Amino acid sequence: MTVEFVCVGTEILLGNIVNTNAAYLAEQCAMLGLSCYHQSVVGDNEERMEEVIRQAVSRSDIVILSGGLGPTRDDLTKEVTAKVFGMELVEDPHSRSRIEAYFQKSGRQITENNWKQAMVPKGAIVVDNDNGTAPGLILCKDGKRAVLLPGPPNELIPMFEKDIRPYLNQLEPEGIYSKMVKICGSGESKVESLITDLLEKQTNPTIAPYAKTGEVHLRITAKAAGEEKAEALMKPVIEELYRRFGKQIFTTEEEVTLEETVVSLLKEQHLTVTTAESCSGGLTAGRLLNVPGASEVYREGYITYSNEAKEKLLGVSHDTLMTCGAVSEETACQMAEGAAKAAGADLAVSVTGVAGPDGGTEEKPVGLVYIGCYNRGSVFARAFHFSGNRAKNREQAVAKALTMLREALI
Amino acid sequence: MTVEFVCVGTEILLGNIVNTNAAYLAEQCAMLGLSCYHQSVVGDNEERMEEVIRQAVSRSDIVILSGGLGPTRDDLTKEVTAKVFGMELVEDPHSRSRIEAYFQKSGRQITENNWKQAMVPKGAIVVDNDNGTAPGLILCKDGKRAVLLPGPPNELIPMFEKDIRPYLNQLEPEGIYSKMVKICGSGESKVESLITDLLEKQTNPTIAPYAKTGEVHLRITAKAAGEEKAEALMKPVIEELYRRFGKQIFTTEEEVTLEETVVSLLKEQHLTVTTAESCSGGLTAGRLLNVPGASEVYREGYITYSNEAKEKLLGVSHDTLMTCGAVSEETACQMAEGAAKAAGADLAVSVTGVAGPDGGTEEKPVGLVYIGCYNRGSVFARAFHFSGNRAKNREQAVAKALTMLREALI
């Protein structure tokens, strides 16, 4: 079955708010095995809204609409959808008393326009809204369905989880299941060139590559009657990817991040880590410490932006800084080793480079970053040449630092 | 003139990513005075993409597409748009050498499929991408325009600001000019309630509020023949906002960030700063050090995640940690003061809290964060109660830490 989303609201068209409802609904419906090929946003204009809804209903089995169910004259979603489905609006006594109770409870005065929200298309399923006045609605005619949800996420999400998801789940016999094969240490085009043959012959499961900073994600999606059958379809593809990318694959789970993998490996091996950052200025630590429970493996870290701080906190030699410079393999190694010793940690990663936009020279251009890795007695550093702006260079450096930490642990 | 957005990407349809590009483009185009009535999302499917693009071109003057310009076979936006505009693809030597240079600089191997990105629709305007390989493209035919932008926001935004915005701005005879009044220290509903009267009577210039983490931005947009005339229209409105929000306004410039304001104030006053971070784990330093030239005011900082590190690096008293706890006003004050002394800095900001999801108690729930501020001899801390997930709580803490630093400097 196909689904599409029509999000209604001038505030989305003007960029006042980010359309997080679409992302939420898309993820939920993908998980339910519904195929989604379109999303649209339209404003509170009757003619354009009708055109968009008619098109959506004509090309998809289920249209989920969000927004435009409020009490004001601007709110037209229900009226226009009812028109498209050829249903008249009638008052729903249950909704009327629910709205009455809602206002009583919140101690606010009901204004006349609030009763508009008790009007529903005749024959529609009415879904109670536990967090607001506008009820949700399910319209069904000639095998086509429209699901109308309130716009505020704090009303939409609970309503979807409580009533809409179970409703949609019983519509489809076959589900979609997916795994995310996440690769670090290779760029997107390199990864793709290594799986051209797999991409060409893909049917079920399918493979879709996504480029992320310092990572490439391959989404493997199978359509099958039940999770077990889907797993069986995906297994040989994932095994083949492991044969090609080996240890560069750090997870096959959607929600697992690179920093979580690093923290888990450290926990398993009862090791601790620290960070010594110059140009990345705390962002590597920031990512590691976004993992709940990172306190088991990380106690302290250092931001050493000046040469003096590198000497004082990490014991980098004054001579090295003078002869090789702060952005050098030697300094990166001494930073990592010094940090590990100062923190009493088993591992340490260091970042020193020219993030830009200023400070580049012919010998050491903007984008040159050295990352050092100390690992229980041994230390080395690698040079990277990034080519983004300051923020991007720092972000890429952090991704490489985490990748190197992970490599030290596998 | 009308504009609409077509965002291309299966990852948006599957809800893997939130479509922030649409919100960014919508805000920018609204500011340019372009009317937007539709947004769409479509996947990497040739037939459906063609249908969506044809419809968009038929109903709007300008169609801005994002995504699908990568080197892989999935990436079809350029091919399909060229087909709709009846243009053939030819190799652009300039883009070819730019891509070559990009790879050379980053020390990576070019794979064959990368050359696909040097192919452009014949007659299109080619827009250099300073942060990636895919060039932007502007196609124009029979008064209809398509603007193709790369999907990654760190490529799309700089390209839009540098080349696309000026291009769009010269299409209309009357220019649109805007200022961004950025406010810190008040929430969105507070700000809005203080300017209800201004919002109600707005015509030219208009005022549009945008809620950001820890900040509220008010976009003032004037339509006028020339920048001088626009400035004259905006001046009284901005003066009125200064009367209402005073020092909470930290800039009226679009591109100036809170951390830049803090670094500028420090530079002007010849002062230095340091950071001592527990739950925010380096992210405050990370934001401050994203400002080019921050080395003048920031030399070193501390990530003190464990109690031991708070004692060792910052001299927080063992007694305080035992009696008041790590998440307390007392600890926050001692962290800030200790950090300033250790780094020899004039100011210091400290962050200690319960970011979640675990570790909360009835007395100290998830979201409770203390931020300490040391300022040349005096120190104090404030408690905040955030209500997001771990990442959001940390982000909010960093915004408040920067706000408190700024307050200490004005």
mmCIF file of C-alpha atoms in Angstrom, chain A residues 89-229:
data_model
loop_
_atom_site.group_PDB
_atom_site.id
_atom_site.type_symbol
_atom_site.label_atom_id
_atom_site.label_comp_id
_atom_site.label_asym_id
_atom_site.label_seq_id
_atom_site.Cartn_x
_atom_site.Cartn_y
_atom_site.Cartn_z
ATOM 1 C CA LEU A 89 -20.065 17.757 7.851
ATOM 2 C CA VAL A 90 -22.251 16.879 10.808
ATOM 3 C CA GLU A 91 -21.884 17.613 14.507
ATOM 4 C CA ASP A 92 -20.351 14.801 16.561
ATOM 5 C CA PRO A 93 -21.946 14.932 20.057
ATOM 6 C CA HIS A 94 -19.055 12.959 21.571
ATOM 7 C CA SER A 95 -16.480 15.446 20.303
ATOM 8 C CA ARG A 96 -18.649 18.339 21.430
ATOM 9 C CA SER A 97 -18.729 17.109 25.002
ATOM 10 C CA ARG A 98 -15.007 16.236 24.900
ATOM 11 C CA ILE A 99 -14.197 19.804 23.826
ATOM 12 C CA GLU A 100 -16.465 21.135 26.562
ATOM 13 C CA ALA A 101 -14.680 18.998 29.160
ATOM 14 C CA TYR A 102 -11.263 20.031 27.808
ATOM 15 C CA PHE A 103 -12.023 23.716 28.301
ATOM 16 C CA GLN A 104 -13.563 23.144 31.708
ATOM 17 C CA LYS A 105 -10.431 21.289 32.820
ATOM 18 C CA SER A 106 -8.048 23.969 31.580
ATOM 19 C CA GLY A 107 -10.218 26.708 33.099
ATOM 20 C CA ARG A 108 -10.467 28.583 29.830
ATOM 21 C CA GLN A 109 -13.535 30.148 28.213
ATOM 22 C CA ILE A 110 -14.970 28.386 25.121
ATOM 23 C CA THR A 111 -15.343 30.771 22.219
ATOM 24 C CA GLU A 112 -18.045 30.195 19.595
ATOM 25 C CA ASN A 113 -15.560 29.128 16.878
ATOM 26 C CA ASN A 114 -14.401 26.181 19.018
ATOM 27 C CA TRP A 115 -17.621 24.309 18.187
ATOM 28 C CA LYS A 116 -16.368 24.138 14.589
ATOM 29 C CA GLN A 117 -14.005 21.425 15.864
ATOM 30 C CA ALA A 118 -16.964 19.186 16.797
ATOM 31 C CA MET A 119 -18.090 19.048 13.161
ATOM 32 C CA VAL A 120 -16.943 15.861 11.410
ATOM 33 C CA PRO A 121 -17.404 14.348 7.935
ATOM 34 C CA LYS A 122 -20.430 12.009 8.042
ATOM 35 C CA GLY A 123 -19.198 8.413 8.244
ATOM 36 C CA ALA A 124 -15.657 9.287 9.344
ATOM 37 C CA ILE A 125 -13.941 7.518 12.228
ATOM 38 C CA VAL A 126 -13.415 10.081 14.995
ATOM 39 C CA VAL A 127 -10.165 9.772 16.962
ATOM 40 C CA ASP A 128 -9.974 11.443 20.365
ATOM 41 C CA ASN A 129 -7.276 14.027 20.941
ATOM 42 C CA ASP A 130 -5.929 13.651 24.484
ATOM 43 C CA ASN A 131 -3.794 16.781 24.214
ATOM 44 C CA GLY A 132 -5.962 19.306 22.432
ATOM 45 C CA THR A 133 -9.420 20.066 21.120
ATOM 46 C CA ALA A 134 -9.268 19.032 17.438
ATOM 47 C CA PRO A 135 -10.214 15.369 16.995
ATOM 48 C CA GLY A 136 -8.344 13.207 14.488
ATOM 49 C CA LEU A 137 -10.385 11.804 11.590
ATOM 50 C CA ILE A 138 -10.199 8.818 9.269
ATOM 51 C CA LEU A 139 -12.153 9.081 6.017
ATOM 52 C CA CYS A 140 -12.558 6.045 3.800
ATOM 53 C CA LYS A 141 -14.208 5.764 0.376
ATOM 54 C CA ASP A 142 -13.701 3.495 -2.649
ATOM 55 C CA GLY A 143 -10.548 1.982 -1.143
ATOM 56 C CA LYS A 144 -8.959 5.405 -0.589
ATOM 57 C CA ARG A 145 -8.252 6.703 2.885
ATOM 58 C CA ALA A 146 -7.491 10.088 4.377
ATOM 59 C CA VAL A 147 -6.148 10.419 7.907
ATOM 60 C CA LEU A 148 -6.433 13.928 9.380
ATOM 61 C CA LEU A 149 -4.170 14.787 12.287
ATOM 62 C CA PRO A 150 -3.714 17.980 14.327
ATOM 63 C CA GLY A 151 -0.561 19.973 13.483
ATOM 64 C CA PRO A 152 1.143 20.447 16.870
ATOM 65 C CA PRO A 153 3.617 17.554 17.334
ATOM 66 C CA ASN A 154 2.602 17.152 20.984
ATOM 67 C CA GLU A 155 -0.927 16.331 19.774
ATOM 68 C CA LEU A 156 -0.034 14.512 16.548
ATOM 69 C CA ILE A 157 2.543 12.081 17.955
ATOM 70 C CA PRO A 158 0.501 10.719 20.907
ATOM 71 C CA MET A 159 -2.558 10.367 18.635
ATOM 72 C CA PHE A 160 -0.543 8.533 16.005
ATOM 73 C CA GLU A 161 0.973 6.161 18.516
ATOM 74 C CA LYS A 162 -2.234 5.410 20.354
ATOM 75 C CA ASP A 163 -4.761 5.060 17.539
ATOM 76 C CA ILE A 164 -3.423 5.688 14.036
ATOM 77 C CA ARG A 165 -0.501 3.236 14.042
ATOM 78 C CA PRO A 166 -2.664 0.294 15.143
ATOM 79 C CA TYR A 167 -5.251 1.255 12.510
ATOM 80 C CA LEU A 168 -2.663 1.404 9.699
ATOM 81 C CA ASN A 169 -0.881 -1.730 10.861
ATOM 82 C CA GLN A 170 -3.904 -3.930 10.235
ATOM 83 C CA LEU A 171 -4.215 -2.750 6.604
ATOM 84 C CA GLU A 172 -1.118 -4.493 5.157
ATOM 85 C CA PRO A 173 -0.202 -8.200 5.093
ATOM 86 C CA GLU A 174 3.427 -7.672 3.913
ATOM 87 C CA GLY A 175 5.827 -5.439 5.832
ATOM 88 C CA ILE A 176 9.013 -3.558 5.045
ATOM 89 C CA TYR A 177 12.051 -4.250 7.186
ATOM 90 C CA SER A 178 15.381 -2.557 6.982
ATOM 91 C CA LYS A 179 18.928 -2.614 8.289
ATOM 92 C CA MET A 180 21.449 0.187 8.089
ATOM 93 C CA VAL A 181 24.979 -0.914 7.235
ATOM 94 C CA LYS A 182 27.193 1.939 8.456
ATOM 95 C CA ILE A 183 30.707 2.254 7.079
ATOM 96 C CA CYS A 184 33.520 4.514 8.272
ATOM 97 C CA GLY A 185 36.888 5.135 6.652
ATOM 98 C CA SER A 186 35.722 5.266 3.000
ATOM 99 C CA GLY A 187 34.023 8.034 1.041
ATOM 100 C CA GLU A 188 30.658 7.720 -0.726
ATOM 101 C CA SER A 189 31.936 7.302 -4.263
ATOM 102 C CA LYS A 190 34.578 4.771 -3.164
ATOM 103 C CA VAL A 191 31.898 2.744 -1.388
ATOM 104 C CA GLU A 192 29.585 2.907 -4.359
ATOM 105 C CA SER A 193 32.265 1.914 -6.832
ATOM 106 C CA LEU A 194 32.857 -1.201 -4.736
ATOM 107 C CA ILE A 195 29.188 -2.246 -4.882
ATOM 108 C CA THR A 196 28.187 -1.200 -8.406
ATOM 109 C CA ASP A 197 27.276 -4.808 -9.240
ATOM 110 C CA LEU A 198 25.089 -5.108 -6.144
ATOM 111 C CA LEU A 199 23.344 -1.820 -6.885
ATOM 112 C CA GLU A 200 22.669 -2.915 -10.459
ATOM 113 C CA LYS A 201 21.042 -6.213 -9.615
ATOM 114 C CA GLN A 202 19.107 -5.058 -6.537
ATOM 115 C CA THR A 203 15.422 -5.971 -6.335
ATOM 116 C CA ASN A 204 14.421 -7.319 -2.932
ATOM 117 C CA PRO A 205 16.199 -6.333 -0.772
ATOM 118 C CA THR A 206 17.207 -2.952 -2.152
ATOM 119 C CA ILE A 207 20.385 -1.055 -1.263
ATOM 120 C CA ALA A 208 20.500 2.729 -0.950
ATOM 121 C CA PRO A 209 23.676 4.681 -0.068
ATOM 122 C CA TYR A 210 23.622 7.813 2.132
ATOM 123 C CA ALA A 211 26.689 10.025 2.594
ATOM 124 C CA LYS A 212 27.256 11.361 6.103
ATOM 125 C CA THR A 213 30.220 13.292 7.466
ATOM 126 C CA GLY A 214 33.023 10.716 7.695
ATOM 127 C CA GLU A 215 30.578 7.844 7.193
ATOM 128 C CA VAL A 216 28.617 6.139 4.427
ATOM 129 C CA HIS A 217 25.344 4.426 5.301
ATOM 130 C CA LEU A 218 23.800 1.691 3.161
ATOM 131 C CA ARG A 219 20.127 1.078 3.821
ATOM 132 C CA ILE A 220 19.117 -2.511 3.071
ATOM 133 C CA THR A 221 15.349 -2.788 2.706
ATOM 134 C CA ALA A 222 13.396 -6.027 2.312
ATOM 135 C CA LYS A 223 9.698 -6.539 1.706
ATOM 136 C CA ALA A 224 8.390 -9.735 3.258
ATOM 137 C CA ALA A 225 5.567 -11.291 5.240
ATOM 138 C CA GLY A 226 7.157 -11.116 8.656
ATOM 139 C CA GLU A 227 10.450 -10.054 10.154
ATOM 140 C CA GLU A 228 12.010 -13.521 9.957
ATOM 141 C CA LYS A 229 11.506 -13.797 6.214
#
